[in-house]
CSV table of C-alpha atoms and ligand atoms in Angstrom, one decimal:
chain,number,residue,atom,x,y,z
A,1,UNK,CA,121.6,107.2,101.3
A,2,UNK,CA,124.2,105.4,99.0
A,3,UNK,CA,123.1,104.8,95.3
A,4,UNK,CA,125.1,102.7,93.1
A,5,UNK,CA,126.7,103.9,89.5
A,6,UNK,CA,124.5,106.1,87.4
A,7,UNK,CA,121.7,106.5,90.1
A,8,UNK,CA,124.1,108.2,92.2
A,9,UNK,CA,125.0,110.4,89.2
A,10,UNK,CA,121.5,111.2,88.7
A,11,UNK,CA,120.5,112.3,92.5
A,12,UNK,CA,124.2,113.9,92.6
A,13,UNK,CA,123.1,116.0,89.5
A,14,UNK,CA,119.7,116.7,91.1
A,15,UNK,CA,121.4,118.0,94.3
A,16,UNK,CA,123.5,120.3,92.3
A,17,UNK,CA,120.7,122.0,90.6
A,18,UNK,CA,119.7,125.6,91.5
A,19,UNK,CA,116.9,125.3,94.3
A,20,UNK,CA,115.1,127.2,96.9
A,21,UNK,CA,113.7,125.5,99.9
A,22,UNK,CA,109.9,125.8,100.2
A,23,UNK,CA,108.5,122.4,100.7
A,24,UNK,CA,110.2,121.7,104.4
A,25,UNK,CA,110.3,118.0,105.6
A,26,UNK,CA,108.8,114.8,104.8
A,27,UNK,CA,105.0,115.1,104.2
A,28,UNK,CA,102.9,112.5,106.2
A,29,UNK,CA,102.0,109.2,104.9
A,30,UNK,CA,98.4,108.1,106.6
A,31,UNK,CA,96.3,104.9,106.3
A,32,UNK,CA,92.8,105.4,105.1
A,33,UNK,CA,91.3,102.8,107.2
A,34,UNK,CA,87.6,103.8,106.9
A,35,UNK,CA,87.7,104.7,103.4
A,36,UNK,CA,89.4,101.3,102.5
A,37,UNK,CA,86.6,99.4,104.5
A,38,UNK,CA,83.9,101.4,102.5
A,39,UNK,CA,85.6,101.2,99.1
A,40,UNK,CA,86.4,97.3,99.4
A,41,UNK,CA,89.5,95.8,98.2
A,42,UNK,CA,93.1,96.8,98.7
A,43,UNK,CA,94.2,99.1,101.5
A,44,UNK,CA,94.3,102.7,100.6
A,45,UNK,CA,97.0,105.1,102.1
A,46,UNK,CA,97.5,108.8,101.3
A,47,UNK,CA,100.7,110.9,101.0
A,48,UNK,CA,99.7,114.3,102.2
A,49,UNK,CA,101.3,116.8,99.7
A,50,UNK,CA,98.3,118.9,100.3
A,51,UNK,CA,100.1,119.6,103.6
A,52,UNK,CA,103.4,121.0,102.1
A,53,UNK,CA,104.0,124.1,104.2
A,54,UNK,CA,103.3,127.2,102.1
A,55,UNK,CA,100.0,129.1,101.8
A,56,UNK,CA,97.6,126.1,101.9
A,57,UNK,CA,100.0,123.7,100.5
A,58,UNK,CA,99.9,121.4,97.4
A,59,UNK,CA,102.2,119.7,94.7
A,60,UNK,CA,103.4,122.9,93.1
A,61,UNK,CA,105.4,123.7,96.1
A,62,UNK,CA,107.9,121.1,95.4
A,63,UNK,CA,107.9,122.1,91.7
A,64,UNK,CA,108.4,125.7,92.4
A,65,UNK,CA,111.6,124.8,94.5
A,66,UNK,CA,113.3,124.0,91.1
A,67,UNK,CA,111.6,126.6,89.0
A,68,UNK,CA,112.2,129.4,91.2
A,69,UNK,CA,115.8,128.1,92.1
A,70,UNK,CA,116.3,128.7,88.5
A,71,UNK,CA,114.6,132.1,88.5
A,72,UNK,CA,117.0,133.2,91.3
A,73,UNK,CA,119.9,131.9,89.7
A,74,UNK,CA,119.1,134.0,86.8
A,75,UNK,CA,118.7,137.1,89.1
A,76,UNK,CA,115.0,137.5,88.2
A,77,UNK,CA,113.1,140.2,90.1
A,78,UNK,CA,109.6,139.4,88.7
A,79,UNK,CA,107.7,136.1,88.3
A,80,UNK,CA,105.0,135.6,85.8
A,81,UNK,CA,102.6,132.6,85.7
A,82,UNK,CA,99.4,131.6,83.7
A,83,UNK,CA,96.9,129.2,84.7
A,84,UNK,CA,93.1,128.6,85.1
A,85,UNK,CA,91.0,131.1,87.2
A,86,UNK,CA,91.2,128.9,90.1
A,87,UNK,CA,94.8,127.6,89.6
A,88,UNK,CA,96.6,126.3,92.8
A,89,UNK,CA,99.9,126.9,90.8
A,90,UNK,CA,99.1,130.5,90.4
A,91,UNK,CA,98.4,130.9,94.1
A,92,UNK,CA,101.6,129.1,95.3
A,93,UNK,CA,103.7,130.9,92.9
A,94,UNK,CA,102.4,134.2,94.3
A,95,UNK,CA,103.0,133.0,97.7
A,96,UNK,CA,106.7,131.5,96.9
A,97,UNK,CA,107.4,135.0,95.2
A,98,UNK,CA,106.6,136.9,98.4
A,99,UNK,CA,108.8,134.6,100.3
A,100,UNK,CA,111.6,135.1,98.1
A,101,UNK,CA,111.0,138.9,97.8
A,102,UNK,CA,110.1,138.8,94.1
A,103,UNK,CA,107.1,140.7,92.5
A,104,UNK,CA,104.5,138.4,90.8
A,105,UNK,CA,102.2,138.8,87.7
A,106,UNK,CA,99.5,136.2,87.3
A,107,UNK,CA,97.4,135.5,84.2
A,108,UNK,CA,94.0,133.9,84.8
A,109,UNK,CA,92.6,131.8,81.8
A,110,UNK,CA,88.9,131.6,81.4
A,111,UNK,CA,89.5,127.7,80.8
A,112,UNK,CA,86.4,126.8,82.5
A,113,UNK,CA,82.9,128.1,81.4
A,114,UNK,CA,81.8,129.7,84.6
A,115,UNK,CA,81.6,133.3,85.5
A,116,UNK,CA,79.7,133.3,88.9
A,117,UNK,CA,81.2,135.4,91.8
A,118,UNK,CA,82.3,132.4,93.7
A,119,UNK,CA,84.3,131.0,90.8
A,120,UNK,CA,85.8,134.5,89.8
A,121,UNK,CA,86.6,135.9,93.2
A,122,UNK,CA,86.8,133.2,95.7
A,123,UNK,CA,89.0,130.2,96.8
A,124,UNK,CA,92.3,130.6,95.0
A,125,UNK,CA,91.6,134.1,93.5
A,126,UNK,CA,91.0,135.5,96.9
A,127,UNK,CA,94.3,134.2,98.1
A,128,UNK,CA,96.1,135.5,94.7
A,129,UNK,CA,94.6,139.1,95.9
A,130,UNK,CA,95.6,138.7,99.4
A,131,UNK,CA,99.0,137.8,98.5
A,132,UNK,CA,99.1,141.0,96.3
A,133,UNK,CA,99.8,139.4,92.8
A,134,UNK,CA,99.2,141.7,89.8
A,135,UNK,CA,96.2,140.0,88.0
A,136,UNK,CA,95.7,139.7,84.3
A,137,UNK,CA,92.8,138.0,82.6
A,138,UNK,CA,92.9,135.8,79.6
A,139,UNK,CA,89.5,135.5,78.0
A,140,UNK,CA,90.1,133.0,75.2
A,141,UNK,CA,89.3,129.7,76.8
A,142,UNK,CA,91.5,126.5,76.5
A,143,UNK,CA,94.4,128.0,74.5
A,144,UNK,CA,97.7,126.8,76.2
A,145,UNK,CA,100.2,128.4,73.4
A,146,UNK,CA,98.1,131.5,73.2
A,147,UNK,CA,98.2,131.8,77.0
A,148,UNK,CA,101.9,131.4,77.3
A,149,UNK,CA,102.6,133.9,74.1
A,150,UNK,CA,100.3,136.6,76.1
A,151,UNK,CA,102.8,135.8,79.1
A,152,UNK,CA,105.5,136.5,77.1
A,153,UNK,CA,104.3,139.8,75.8
A,154,UNK,CA,103.5,141.0,79.6
A,155,UNK,CA,107.1,140.1,80.3
A,156,UNK,CA,108.6,141.9,77.4
A,157,UNK,CA,106.7,145.0,78.6
A,158,UNK,CA,108.0,144.7,82.1
A,159,UNK,CA,111.6,144.2,80.7
A,160,UNK,CA,111.1,147.4,78.8
A,161,UNK,CA,110.4,149.0,82.1
A,162,UNK,CA,113.7,147.8,83.5
A,163,UNK,CA,112.4,144.6,85.4
A,164,UNK,CA,114.0,141.3,85.3
A,165,UNK,CA,111.0,139.0,84.5
A,166,UNK,CA,111.2,135.2,84.7
A,167,UNK,CA,108.1,133.3,82.9
A,168,UNK,CA,106.9,130.0,84.1
A,169,UNK,CA,105.3,128.7,81.0
A,170,UNK,CA,102.8,126.0,81.1
A,171,UNK,CA,102.8,124.7,77.5
A,172,UNK,CA,105.4,122.3,76.2
A,173,UNK,CA,109.0,122.7,74.8
A,174,UNK,CA,110.5,124.0,78.1
A,175,UNK,CA,112.9,122.1,80.3
A,176,UNK,CA,110.7,120.3,83.0
A,177,UNK,CA,112.3,121.9,85.9
A,178,UNK,CA,109.0,121.4,88.1
A,179,UNK,CA,109.0,117.8,87.6
A,180,UNK,CA,112.6,117.6,89.3
A,181,UNK,CA,110.6,118.3,92.6
A,182,UNK,CA,108.8,114.9,92.1
A,183,UNK,CA,112.0,112.9,91.2
A,184,UNK,CA,113.1,114.2,94.6
A,185,UNK,CA,109.7,113.4,96.1
A,186,UNK,CA,110.2,109.9,94.6
A,187,UNK,CA,113.4,109.5,96.7
A,188,UNK,CA,111.4,110.9,99.9
A,189,UNK,CA,108.6,108.4,99.1
A,190,UNK,CA,110.7,105.3,98.9
A,191,UNK,CA,112.6,106.0,102.1
A,192,UNK,CA,109.3,106.6,103.9
A,193,UNK,CA,107.6,103.5,102.6
A,194,UNK,CA,110.7,101.4,103.5
A,195,UNK,CA,110.7,102.7,106.9
A,196,UNK,CA,107.3,101.9,107.8
A,197,UNK,CA,107.4,98.5,106.1
A,198,UNK,CA,104.3,99.2,103.5
A,199,UNK,CA,104.0,97.2,100.4
A,200,UNK,CA,102.6,99.6,97.7
A,201,UNK,CA,101.1,97.9,94.7
A,202,UNK,CA,100.2,101.2,92.8
A,203,UNK,CA,100.7,104.8,93.1
A,204,UNK,CA,97.8,107.1,91.8
A,205,UNK,CA,98.3,110.7,91.0
A,206,UNK,CA,96.5,113.5,89.2
A,207,UNK,CA,98.1,114.2,85.9
A,208,UNK,CA,97.5,117.8,84.5
A,209,UNK,CA,100.6,119.4,83.1
A,210,UNK,CA,102.3,116.0,83.9
A,211,UNK,CA,105.2,117.4,85.9
A,212,UNK,CA,104.1,115.4,89.0
A,213,UNK,CA,103.2,112.2,87.4
A,214,UNK,CA,106.4,112.2,85.3
A,215,UNK,CA,108.7,113.1,88.0
A,216,UNK,CA,107.4,110.4,90.4
A,217,UNK,CA,107.6,107.8,87.5
A,218,UNK,CA,111.0,108.9,86.6
A,219,UNK,CA,112.3,108.9,90.2
A,220,UNK,CA,110.8,105.7,91.2
A,221,UNK,CA,112.6,103.9,87.9
A,222,UNK,CA,115.9,105.7,88.7
A,223,UNK,CA,115.8,104.1,92.2
A,224,UNK,CA,114.9,100.7,90.6
A,225,UNK,CA,111.3,100.6,92.1
A,226,UNK,CA,108.9,99.1,89.5
A,227,UNK,CA,105.5,100.1,91.2
A,228,UNK,CA,103.0,101.2,88.5
A,229,UNK,CA,102.3,104.9,88.6
A,230,UNK,CA,98.8,105.8,87.3
A,231,UNK,CA,98.0,109.2,86.3
A,232,UNK,CA,94.3,110.4,86.5
A,233,UNK,CA,93.8,112.7,83.4
A,234,UNK,CA,92.4,116.1,84.3
A,235,UNK,CA,93.1,118.1,81.5
A,236,UNK,CA,93.3,115.9,78.2
A,237,UNK,CA,92.5,112.5,77.0
A,238,UNK,CA,94.9,109.4,77.9
A,239,UNK,CA,96.6,109.1,74.7
A,240,UNK,CA,97.6,112.8,74.7
A,241,UNK,CA,98.6,112.8,78.3
A,242,UNK,CA,100.9,109.9,77.7
A,243,UNK,CA,102.8,111.7,75.0
A,244,UNK,CA,103.2,114.6,77.5
A,245,UNK,CA,104.6,112.3,80.3
A,246,UNK,CA,106.9,110.9,77.9
A,247,UNK,CA,108.1,114.4,76.7
A,248,UNK,CA,108.7,115.4,80.4
A,249,UNK,CA,110.8,112.1,80.9
A,250,UNK,CA,113.0,113.1,78.0
A,251,UNK,CA,113.5,116.4,79.4
A,252,UNK,CA,114.4,114.9,83.0
A,253,UNK,CA,117.0,112.7,81.4
A,254,UNK,CA,118.5,115.6,79.8
A,255,UNK,CA,118.4,117.9,82.9
A,256,UNK,CA,119.9,115.0,85.0
A,257,UNK,CA,122.4,113.8,82.6
A,258,UNK,CA,121.2,110.0,82.7
A,259,UNK,CA,119.5,107.6,80.3
A,260,UNK,CA,115.8,107.8,80.5
A,261,UNK,CA,114.7,104.9,82.9
A,262,UNK,CA,111.2,105.1,81.8
A,263,UNK,CA,110.0,102.9,78.8
A,264,UNK,CA,107.1,103.9,76.6
A,265,UNK,CA,104.8,101.1,77.7
A,266,UNK,CA,105.5,102.1,81.4
A,267,UNK,CA,103.5,105.3,81.2
A,268,UNK,CA,99.9,104.6,82.6
A,269,UNK,CA,97.2,107.4,82.0
A,270,UNK,CA,93.7,106.8,82.7
A,271,UNK,CA,91.1,109.1,81.4
A,272,UNK,CA,87.9,107.2,82.8
A,273,UNK,CA,87.3,110.0,85.4
A,274,UNK,CA,88.2,113.0,83.3
A,275,UNK,CA,84.6,113.7,82.1
A,276,UNK,CA,82.7,116.2,81.7
A,277,UNK,CA,86.3,118.0,81.3
A,278,UNK,CA,88.7,120.4,82.8
A,279,UNK,CA,87.6,121.9,86.1
A,280,UNK,CA,84.0,119.9,86.2
A,281,UNK,CA,83.5,117.0,88.5
A,282,UNK,CA,81.7,113.9,87.1
A,283,UNK,CA,79.7,111.4,89.3
A,284,UNK,CA,82.7,109.3,90.5
A,285,UNK,CA,84.5,112.5,91.5
A,286,UNK,CA,81.5,113.6,93.4
A,287,UNK,CA,81.5,110.4,95.1
A,288,UNK,CA,85.1,110.7,96.0
A,289,UNK,CA,84.6,114.0,97.4
A,290,UNK,CA,81.8,112.6,99.8
A,291,UNK,CA,83.5,109.5,100.6
A,292,UNK,CA,86.9,111.2,101.7
A,293,UNK,CA,85.1,113.9,103.6
A,294,UNK,CA,82.9,111.5,105.4
A,295,UNK,CA,84.9,108.5,105.9
A,296,UNK,CA,88.3,110.3,106.8
A,297,UNK,CA,87.5,113.9,107.2
A,298,UNK,CA,89.7,114.4,104.3
A,299,UNK,CA,89.1,117.2,101.9
A,300,UNK,CA,89.6,116.6,98.1
A,301,UNK,CA,88.8,119.2,95.4
A,302,UNK,CA,86.7,119.0,92.4
A,303,UNK,CA,89.2,119.6,89.7
A,304,UNK,CA,92.0,117.3,90.5
A,305,UNK,CA,92.2,115.1,93.5
A,306,UNK,CA,88.5,114.1,93.4
A,307,UNK,CA,89.4,112.5,90.1
A,308,UNK,CA,92.6,110.9,91.1
A,309,UNK,CA,91.1,109.6,94.3
A,310,UNK,CA,88.2,108.1,92.2
A,311,UNK,CA,91.0,106.3,90.3
A,312,UNK,CA,92.6,105.1,93.5
A,313,UNK,CA,89.3,103.9,94.9
A,314,UNK,CA,88.9,102.0,91.6
A,315,UNK,CA,92.2,100.5,91.7
A,316,UNK,CA,91.6,99.3,95.3
A,317,UNK,CA,88.5,97.6,94.4
A,318,UNK,CA,90.3,96.0,91.5
A,319,UNK,CA,93.0,94.7,93.6
A,320,UNK,CA,91.8,92.9,96.7
A,321,UNK,CA,95.0,91.0,97.2
A,322,UNK,CA,98.4,92.3,97.3
A,323,UNK,CA,100.0,95.7,98.5
A,324,UNK,CA,98.2,99.1,99.4
A,325,UNK,CA,97.2,101.6,96.6
A,326,UNK,CA,98.9,104.8,97.4
A,327,UNK,CA,97.1,108.1,96.7
A,328,UNK,CA,99.2,111.3,96.2
A,329,UNK,CA,97.1,114.0,97.4
A,330,UNK,CA,98.3,116.8,95.3
A,331,UNK,CA,96.4,119.7,97.1
A,332,UNK,CA,93.8,122.1,95.8
A,333,UNK,CA,91.7,122.4,98.7
A,334,UNK,CA,91.2,126.2,98.5
A,335,UNK,CA,89.3,125.6,95.2
A,336,UNK,CA,86.4,124.0,97.0
A,337,UNK,CA,85.2,127.7,98.0
A,338,UNK,CA,84.9,128.3,94.5
A,339,UNK,CA,83.0,125.1,93.7
A,340,UNK,CA,80.2,125.1,96.2
A,341,UNK,CA,77.7,123.5,93.9
A,342,UNK,CA,79.8,120.6,93.2
A,343,UNK,CA,80.5,120.1,96.9
A,344,UNK,CA,77.0,120.3,98.0
A,345,UNK,CA,76.0,118.1,95.2
A,346,UNK,CA,78.5,115.7,96.3
A,347,UNK,CA,77.0,115.3,99.7
A,348,UNK,CA,73.3,116.2,98.5
A,349,UNK,CA,72.6,112.6,97.6
A,350,UNK,CA,73.8,111.4,100.9
A,351,UNK,CA,70.7,109.9,102.1
A,352,UNK,CA,70.4,106.1,103.0
A,353,UNK,CA,70.7,105.6,99.3
A,354,UNK,CA,74.2,107.2,98.9
A,355,UNK,CA,75.7,105.0,101.8
A,356,UNK,CA,77.7,101.9,101.2
B,1,PLP,C1,98.4,121.3,89.3
B,1,PLP,C2,97.7,120.4,90.2
B,1,PLP,C3,97.8,119.0,89.8
B,1,PLP,C4,98.3,118.5,88.5
B,1,PLP,O1,99.9,118.3,88.7
B,1,PLP,P1,100.8,118.6,87.3
B,1,PLP,O2,102.0,118.3,87.9
B,1,PLP,O3,100.3,119.6,86.6
B,1,PLP,O4,100.2,117.3,86.6
B,1,PLP,C5,97.0,118.1,90.6
B,1,PLP,N1,96.4,118.4,91.8
B,1,PLP,C6,96.4,119.7,92.2
B,1,PLP,C7,95.8,120.2,93.3
B,1,PLP,C8,97.1,120.7,91.4
B,1,PLP,O5,97.1,121.9,91.7
């Protein structure tokens, strides 16, 4: 594919960065005919980044290609990562570390006020154990900076023992290497959408750390594609999330050596489906879980993709004319086993009253 001028420069720069291959080929793009009919309004299509080919998949696979590329370039032998107890990122970092022959330490933060056995030990935690990651627990709740500091302390201890640790920080102030995976995904998506002749009016993704949202937005604008990219807030309110996305975009322009193509007014964050908070599903999220399962046989998770699908459905209802709404399925499927109550509550009201 040929790109003019600075565009070419940006993708040439991307292609020169250290990278490991984990994500494989193009993820599927599927029309959700039944769900679209039930939602009413514009067509809904889904890009299946829940099917990236590593340890049950998800968006972090694309992000880890560049993060662990950096780790390998720095000759690290041990990866450290922090996340919520049911973090998909942690699970995929543990899996990717195995693939690359690295050790992995994971820190699980008590961000969600739950301590039942399913939440503590099933879902992603079971997979972390299966993958043989060394597990640390961080008990102080929602404290991004503190969790990163604790991780740095563990890394320092490992370095004292002669290891070569590589820390994946979750807080701000670090280069947005993970977002590069979604700049590349934007290139993939544009080619895919063109090849099937699909008209997309809006892209909807979950927006947590913001790496996925920022990378996609930045990549689309680099390619001259003006389609709005709406981020469903899952971690903080819309205003604070917008600042996160802007910071990631600044970092991306530095990493790629190009002007930032994303204007401030172009960052769309939406927190209407965020409540009651991180890791907790509200009414619309539960409806999205049920609709996806019953209309399409598609599994979405209560932490991330139920909220972004709720936003995609809302967008489809609001735009009856024009192009399709593209829902990026970012994964999270293993987490449903840690949230049996939410999943059952989602289908519990599935009597006549719940059906559209
Ligand atoms: C991490 C995660 C997100 C959020 O992605 P960010 O790049 O951190 O914004 C969305 N969905 C799932 C399933 C995730 O695991």
